[in-house]
Amino acid sequence: MQEDARFYCHEPGFMYKRARKTPGLGNEKNVTLAFGNLISIYARQGFRTHEAVRYLQRSGMWDDLAEYYRRRGVDSGQFRQIVEQKLIERRLVGKAA
């Protein structure tokens, strides 16, 4: 269970409030971990590259994933190659078994 932050040196008149994260910012680690997990599942199920990309596009994380790679200068063709390579790696290393 997660609790709200507590401040003991409280300044009267100052309201402490948690700021909400903007989608795609500050959650890169979560996005890459989820991407890796999905690729492993897709490899295990024998998905081909175009199928994996299609399912990723329909996932709730697509906007964050696309923005993550866009910020790194990766275009759609390069992204397909990344997905293809990761599927192959997981099949060869046995993470898809």
Coordinates of C-alpha atoms in Angstrom, one line a residue:
M1 CA 0.0 0.0 0.0
Q2 CA 1.3 3.5 -0.9
E3 CA 0.9 6.4 1.5
D4 CA 0.9 10.1 0.8
A5 CA 4.1 11.9 1.6
R6 CA 4.3 13.5 5.1
F7 CA 6.0 16.8 5.8
Y8 CA 6.9 17.5 9.4
C9 CA 8.4 21.0 9.0
H10 CA 5.2 22.4 7.9
E11 CA 4.9 26.0 6.8
P12 CA 1.5 27.5 7.7
G13 CA -0.2 28.9 4.7
F14 CA 1.7 26.8 2.2
M15 CA -0.2 24.0 0.6
Y16 CA 1.8 20.9 -0.2
K17 CA 0.5 18.9 -3.1
R18 CA 1.8 16.0 -5.2
A19 CA 2.3 16.9 -8.8
R20 CA 0.8 14.5 -11.4
K21 CA 3.3 13.1 -13.9
T22 CA 2.8 14.0 -17.5
P23 CA 2.1 10.9 -19.7
G24 CA 5.4 9.7 -21.2
L25 CA 7.6 11.6 -18.9
G26 CA 9.3 10.1 -15.9
N27 CA 8.1 6.6 -16.6
E28 CA 10.6 5.5 -19.2
K29 CA 11.8 2.6 -17.0
N30 CA 8.2 1.3 -16.6
V31 CA 7.6 1.6 -20.4
T32 CA 10.8 -0.3 -21.3
L33 CA 10.1 -3.0 -18.7
A34 CA 6.5 -3.5 -20.0
F35 CA 7.7 -3.4 -23.6
G36 CA 10.3 -6.2 -22.8
N37 CA 7.7 -8.3 -21.0
L38 CA 5.2 -8.0 -23.9
I39 CA 7.9 -8.9 -26.5
S40 CA 8.8 -12.0 -24.4
I41 CA 5.1 -13.0 -24.4
Y42 CA 4.8 -12.3 -28.1
A43 CA 7.9 -14.4 -28.9
R44 CA 6.6 -17.2 -26.7
Q45 CA 3.3 -17.2 -28.7
G46 CA 5.2 -17.2 -32.0
F47 CA 4.1 -13.8 -33.2
R48 CA 5.7 -12.4 -36.3
T49 CA 7.0 -8.8 -36.3
H50 CA 4.0 -7.2 -37.9
E51 CA 1.7 -9.0 -35.4
A52 CA 3.7 -7.8 -32.5
V53 CA 3.8 -4.2 -33.7
R54 CA 0.0 -4.3 -34.3
Y55 CA -0.7 -5.6 -30.8
L56 CA 1.7 -3.0 -29.3
Q57 CA -0.2 -0.3 -31.2
R58 CA -3.4 -1.5 -29.7
S59 CA -1.9 -1.6 -26.2
G60 CA -2.5 1.1 -23.6
M61 CA 1.2 1.9 -23.6
W62 CA 1.6 2.6 -27.3
D63 CA 1.6 6.4 -26.9
D64 CA 4.3 6.3 -24.3
L65 CA 6.3 3.7 -26.2
A66 CA 6.2 5.6 -29.4
E67 CA 7.2 8.8 -27.6
Y68 CA 10.1 7.0 -25.9
Y69 CA 11.6 5.9 -29.2
R70 CA 10.7 9.2 -31.0
R71 CA 12.7 11.1 -28.5
R72 CA 15.7 8.8 -29.3
G73 CA 15.4 9.5 -33.1
V74 CA 14.0 6.1 -34.0
D75 CA 11.5 6.1 -36.9
S76 CA 8.8 3.5 -37.6
G77 CA 11.1 1.4 -39.9
Q78 CA 13.8 1.3 -37.2
F79 CA 11.2 0.5 -34.6
R80 CA 10.1 -2.5 -36.6
Q81 CA 13.7 -3.7 -36.8
I82 CA 14.0 -3.3 -33.0
V83 CA 10.9 -5.4 -32.5
E84 CA 12.1 -8.0 -35.0
Q85 CA 15.5 -8.2 -33.3
K86 CA 14.1 -8.5 -29.8
L87 CA 11.7 -11.3 -30.9
I88 CA 14.6 -13.2 -32.5
E89 CA 16.8 -12.7 -29.4
R90 CA 14.2 -14.0 -27.0
R91 CA 13.6 -17.1 -29.2
L92 CA 17.3 -17.8 -29.4
V93 CA 18.1 -17.2 -25.8
G94 CA 15.2 -19.3 -24.6
K95 CA 13.3 -16.5 -22.9
A96 CA 10.3 -17.3 -25.1
A97 CA 10.2 -21.0 -24.0

